[in-house]
Amino acid sequence: MEVRFESMVFLWDDKIPTMFLEFMNLLTLCQSEEQLRASVKDFAEKHELDK
């Protein structure tokens, strides 16, 4: 699988590039919908995204 980014997100925080790549890895490595849902939930909790 080839993943290509056409444009990068705005870097208003130093954590964004690392979080973005971690999230892309999470999306590409999940093998089932259940695993994807659990991984996204864990990612959101880890980075406090749902506050």
PDB file of N, CA and C in Angstrom:
ATOM      1  N   MET A   1       0.839  -1.172   0.000  1.00  0.00           N
ATOM      2  CA  MET A   1       0.000   0.000   0.000  1.00  0.00           C
ATOM      3  C   MET A   1       0.887   1.239   0.000  1.00  0.00           C
ATOM      4  N   GLU A   2       0.544   2.179  -0.827  1.00  0.00           N
ATOM      5  CA  GLU A   2       1.286   3.440  -0.867  1.00  0.00           C
ATOM      6  C   GLU A   2       0.421   4.528  -0.250  1.00  0.00           C
ATOM      7  N   VAL A   3       0.968   5.209   0.738  1.00  0.00           N
ATOM      8  CA  VAL A   3       0.268   6.326   1.373  1.00  0.00           C
ATOM      9  C   VAL A   3       1.002   7.596   0.985  1.00  0.00           C
ATOM     10  N   ARG A   4       0.266   8.542   0.422  1.00  0.00           N
ATOM     11  CA  ARG A   4       0.883   9.789  -0.043  1.00  0.00           C
ATOM     12  C   ARG A   4       0.112  10.964   0.551  1.00  0.00           C
ATOM     13  N   PHE A   5       0.844  11.903   1.131  1.00  0.00           N
ATOM     14  CA  PHE A   5       0.239  13.105   1.692  1.00  0.00           C
ATOM     15  C   PHE A   5       0.431  14.248   0.702  1.00  0.00           C
ATOM     16  N   GLU A   6      -0.661  14.829   0.256  1.00  0.00           N
ATOM     17  CA  GLU A   6      -0.587  15.925  -0.706  1.00  0.00           C
ATOM     18  C   GLU A   6      -0.211  17.238  -0.031  1.00  0.00           C
ATOM     19  N   SER A   7      -0.670  17.441   1.169  1.00  0.00           N
ATOM     20  CA  SER A   7      -0.305  18.655   1.907  1.00  0.00           C
ATOM     21  C   SER A   7      -0.269  18.328   3.393  1.00  0.00           C
ATOM     22  N   MET A   8       0.554  19.024   4.110  1.00  0.00           N
ATOM     23  CA  MET A   8       0.713  18.789   5.541  1.00  0.00           C
ATOM     24  C   MET A   8      -0.226  19.712   6.304  1.00  0.00           C
ATOM     25  N   VAL A   9      -0.572  19.313   7.518  1.00  0.00           N
ATOM     26  CA  VAL A   9      -1.432  20.134   8.369  1.00  0.00           C
ATOM     27  C   VAL A   9      -0.662  21.347   8.874  1.00  0.00           C
ATOM     28  N   PHE A  10      -1.387  22.356   9.291  1.00  0.00           N
ATOM     29  CA  PHE A  10      -0.743  23.542   9.849  1.00  0.00           C
ATOM     30  C   PHE A  10      -0.098  23.193  11.178  1.00  0.00           C
ATOM     31  N   LEU A  11       1.117  23.629  11.362  1.00  0.00           N
ATOM     32  CA  LEU A  11       1.890  23.261  12.553  1.00  0.00           C
ATOM     33  C   LEU A  11       1.788  24.332  13.630  1.00  0.00           C
ATOM     34  N   TRP A  12       0.610  24.498  14.202  1.00  0.00           N
ATOM     35  CA  TRP A  12       0.458  25.455  15.280  1.00  0.00           C
ATOM     36  C   TRP A  12       0.821  24.853  16.630  1.00  0.00           C
ATOM     37  N   ASP A  13       1.139  23.563  16.636  1.00  0.00           N
ATOM     38  CA  ASP A  13       1.596  22.885  17.850  1.00  0.00           C
ATOM     39  C   ASP A  13       2.668  21.879  17.443  1.00  0.00           C
ATOM     40  N   ASP A  14       3.731  21.786  18.223  1.00  0.00           N
ATOM     41  CA  ASP A  14       4.842  20.884  17.899  1.00  0.00           C
ATOM     42  C   ASP A  14       4.453  19.407  17.941  1.00  0.00           C
ATOM     43  N   LYS A  15       3.360  19.076  18.614  1.00  0.00           N
ATOM     44  CA  LYS A  15       2.951  17.676  18.754  1.00  0.00           C
ATOM     45  C   LYS A  15       2.212  17.146  17.521  1.00  0.00           C
ATOM     46  N   ILE A  16       1.735  18.027  16.681  1.00  0.00           N
ATOM     47  CA  ILE A  16       0.873  17.610  15.570  1.00  0.00           C
ATOM     48  C   ILE A  16       1.538  16.625  14.610  1.00  0.00           C
ATOM     49  N   PRO A  17       2.760  16.862  14.125  1.00  0.00           N
ATOM     50  CA  PRO A  17       3.342  15.890  13.179  1.00  0.00           C
ATOM     51  C   PRO A  17       3.454  14.481  13.757  1.00  0.00           C
ATOM     52  N   THR A  18       3.862  14.378  15.008  1.00  0.00           N
ATOM     53  CA  THR A  18       3.987  13.067  15.651  1.00  0.00           C
ATOM     54  C   THR A  18       2.624  12.411  15.816  1.00  0.00           C
ATOM     55  N   MET A  19       1.644  13.183  16.276  1.00  0.00           N
ATOM     56  CA  MET A  19       0.296  12.648  16.446  1.00  0.00           C
ATOM     57  C   MET A  19      -0.292  12.217  15.103  1.00  0.00           C
ATOM     58  N   PHE A  20      -0.060  13.008  14.073  1.00  0.00           N
ATOM     59  CA  PHE A  20      -0.590  12.704  12.746  1.00  0.00           C
ATOM     60  C   PHE A  20      -0.024  11.390  12.222  1.00  0.00           C
ATOM     61  N   LEU A  21       1.273  11.221  12.327  1.00  0.00           N
ATOM     62  CA  LEU A  21       1.890   9.974  11.854  1.00  0.00           C
ATOM     63  C   LEU A  21       1.452   8.777  12.691  1.00  0.00           C
ATOM     64  N   GLU A  22       1.332   8.977  13.997  1.00  0.00           N
ATOM     65  CA  GLU A  22       0.849   7.896  14.866  1.00  0.00           C
ATOM     66  C   GLU A  22      -0.569   7.485  14.464  1.00  0.00           C
ATOM     67  N   PHE A  23      -1.414   8.473  14.166  1.00  0.00           N
ATOM     68  CA  PHE A  23      -2.788   8.176  13.773  1.00  0.00           C
ATOM     69  C   PHE A  23      -2.845   7.481  12.413  1.00  0.00           C
ATOM     70  N   MET A  24      -2.021   7.914  11.475  1.00  0.00           N
ATOM     71  CA  MET A  24      -1.980   7.263  10.161  1.00  0.00           C
ATOM     72  C   MET A  24      -1.512   5.810  10.291  1.00  0.00           C
ATOM     73  N   ASN A  25      -0.523   5.562  11.136  1.00  0.00           N
ATOM     74  CA  ASN A  25      -0.079   4.185  11.384  1.00  0.00           C
ATOM     75  C   ASN A  25      -1.208   3.362  11.981  1.00  0.00           C
ATOM     76  N   LEU A  26      -1.920   3.961  12.916  1.00  0.00           N
ATOM     77  CA  LEU A  26      -3.042   3.280  13.552  1.00  0.00           C
ATOM     78  C   LEU A  26      -4.080   2.883  12.498  1.00  0.00           C
ATOM     79  N   LEU A  27      -4.410   3.803  11.611  1.00  0.00           N
ATOM     80  CA  LEU A  27      -5.420   3.521  10.582  1.00  0.00           C
ATOM     81  C   LEU A  27      -4.979   2.441   9.607  1.00  0.00           C
ATOM     82  N   THR A  28      -3.721   2.456   9.226  1.00  0.00           N
ATOM     83  CA  THR A  28      -3.264   1.498   8.217  1.00  0.00           C
ATOM     84  C   THR A  28      -2.979   0.113   8.785  1.00  0.00           C
ATOM     85  N   LEU A  29      -2.724   0.013  10.085  1.00  0.00           N
ATOM     86  CA  LEU A  29      -2.359  -1.280  10.663  1.00  0.00           C
ATOM     87  C   LEU A  29      -3.531  -2.055  11.260  1.00  0.00           C
ATOM     88  N   CYS A  30      -4.681  -1.418  11.438  1.00  0.00           N
ATOM     89  CA  CYS A  30      -5.840  -2.125  11.989  1.00  0.00           C
ATOM     90  C   CYS A  30      -6.365  -3.131  10.970  1.00  0.00           C
ATOM     91  N   GLN A  31      -6.792  -4.279  11.486  1.00  0.00           N
ATOM     92  CA  GLN A  31      -7.231  -5.349  10.593  1.00  0.00           C
ATOM     93  C   GLN A  31      -8.721  -5.639  10.676  1.00  0.00           C
ATOM     94  N   SER A  32      -9.420  -4.971  11.586  1.00  0.00           N
ATOM     95  CA  SER A  32     -10.861  -5.171  11.678  1.00  0.00           C
ATOM     96  C   SER A  32     -11.513  -3.883  12.175  1.00  0.00           C
ATOM     97  N   GLU A  33     -12.810  -3.805  11.980  1.00  0.00           N
ATOM     98  CA  GLU A  33     -13.532  -2.613  12.426  1.00  0.00           C
ATOM     99  C   GLU A  33     -13.480  -2.475  13.945  1.00  0.00           C
ATOM    100  N   GLU A  34     -13.593  -3.586  14.649  1.00  0.00           N
ATOM    101  CA  GLU A  34     -13.550  -3.547  16.107  1.00  0.00           C
ATOM    102  C   GLU A  34     -12.197  -3.050  16.604  1.00  0.00           C
ATOM    103  N   GLN A  35     -11.136  -3.534  15.990  1.00  0.00           N
ATOM    104  CA  GLN A  35      -9.788  -3.102  16.359  1.00  0.00           C
ATOM    105  C   GLN A  35      -9.604  -1.615  16.051  1.00  0.00           C
ATOM    106  N   LEU A  36     -10.134  -1.175  14.930  1.00  0.00           N
ATOM    107  CA  LEU A  36     -10.039   0.235  14.555  1.00  0.00           C
ATOM    108  C   LEU A  36     -10.779   1.114  15.555  1.00  0.00           C
ATOM    109  N   ARG A  37     -11.994   0.727  15.907  1.00  0.00           N
ATOM    110  CA  ARG A  37     -12.775   1.520  16.867  1.00  0.00           C
ATOM    111  C   ARG A  37     -12.076   1.599  18.222  1.00  0.00           C
ATOM    112  N   ALA A  38     -11.547   0.489  18.692  1.00  0.00           N
ATOM    113  CA  ALA A  38     -10.846   0.474  19.978  1.00  0.00           C
ATOM    114  C   ALA A  38      -9.573   1.316  19.911  1.00  0.00           C
ATOM    115  N   SER A  39      -8.858   1.231  18.812  1.00  0.00           N
ATOM    116  CA  SER A  39      -7.613   1.984  18.659  1.00  0.00           C
ATOM    117  C   SER A  39      -7.865   3.483  18.591  1.00  0.00           C
ATOM    118  N   VAL A  40      -8.903   3.881  17.877  1.00  0.00           N
ATOM    119  CA  VAL A  40      -9.234   5.311  17.791  1.00  0.00           C
ATOM    120  C   VAL A  40      -9.667   5.829  19.159  1.00  0.00           C
ATOM    121  N   LYS A  41     -10.427   5.042  19.884  1.00  0.00           N
ATOM    122  CA  LYS A  41     -10.847   5.444  21.233  1.00  0.00           C
ATOM    123  C   LYS A  41      -9.633   5.602  22.144  1.00  0.00           C
ATOM    124  N   ASP A  42      -8.708   4.648  22.108  1.00  0.00           N
ATOM    125  CA  ASP A  42      -7.488   4.729  22.918  1.00  0.00           C
ATOM    126  C   ASP A  42      -6.640   5.932  22.521  1.00  0.00           C
ATOM    127  N   PHE A  43      -6.537   6.194  21.230  1.00  0.00           N
ATOM    128  CA  PHE A  43      -5.767   7.335  20.733  1.00  0.00           C
ATOM    129  C   PHE A  43      -6.368   8.643  21.253  1.00  0.00           C
ATOM    130  N   ALA A  44      -7.686   8.770  21.179  1.00  0.00           N
ATOM    131  CA  ALA A  44      -8.364   9.981  21.647  1.00  0.00           C
ATOM    132  C   ALA A  44      -8.167  10.181  23.144  1.00  0.00           C
ATOM    133  N   GLU A  45      -8.236   9.108  23.913  1.00  0.00           N
ATOM    134  CA  GLU A  45      -8.020   9.212  25.356  1.00  0.00           C
ATOM    135  C   GLU A  45      -6.572   9.556  25.676  1.00  0.00           C
ATOM    136  N   LYS A  46      -5.646   8.940  24.966  1.00  0.00           N
ATOM    137  CA  LYS A  46      -4.216   9.178  25.200  1.00  0.00           C
ATOM    138  C   LYS A  46      -3.845  10.639  24.957  1.00  0.00           C
ATOM    139  N   HIS A  47      -4.412  11.227  23.909  1.00  0.00           N
ATOM    140  CA  HIS A  47      -4.060  12.599  23.539  1.00  0.00           C
ATOM    141  C   HIS A  47      -5.098  13.620  24.002  1.00  0.00           C
ATOM    142  N   GLU A  48      -6.056  13.173  24.819  1.00  0.00           N
ATOM    143  CA  GLU A  48      -7.098  14.038  25.384  1.00  0.00           C
ATOM    144  C   GLU A  48      -7.820  14.833  24.296  1.00  0.00           C
ATOM    145  N   LEU A  49      -8.262  14.144  23.252  1.00  0.00           N
ATOM    146  CA  LEU A  49      -8.903  14.808  22.123  1.00  0.00           C
ATOM    147  C   LEU A  49     -10.396  15.023  22.310  1.00  0.00           C
ATOM    148  N   ASP A  50     -11.006  14.329  23.236  1.00  0.00           N
ATOM    149  CA  ASP A  50     -12.450  14.451  23.401  1.00  0.00           C
ATOM    150  C   ASP A  50     -12.827  15.362  24.562  1.00  0.00           C
ATOM    151  N   LYS A  51     -11.966  16.308  24.884  1.00  0.00           N
ATOM    152  CA  LYS A  51     -12.277  17.262  25.958  1.00  0.00           C
ATOM    153  C   LYS A  51     -12.651  18.584  25.382  1.00  0.00           C
TER     154      LYS A  51
END
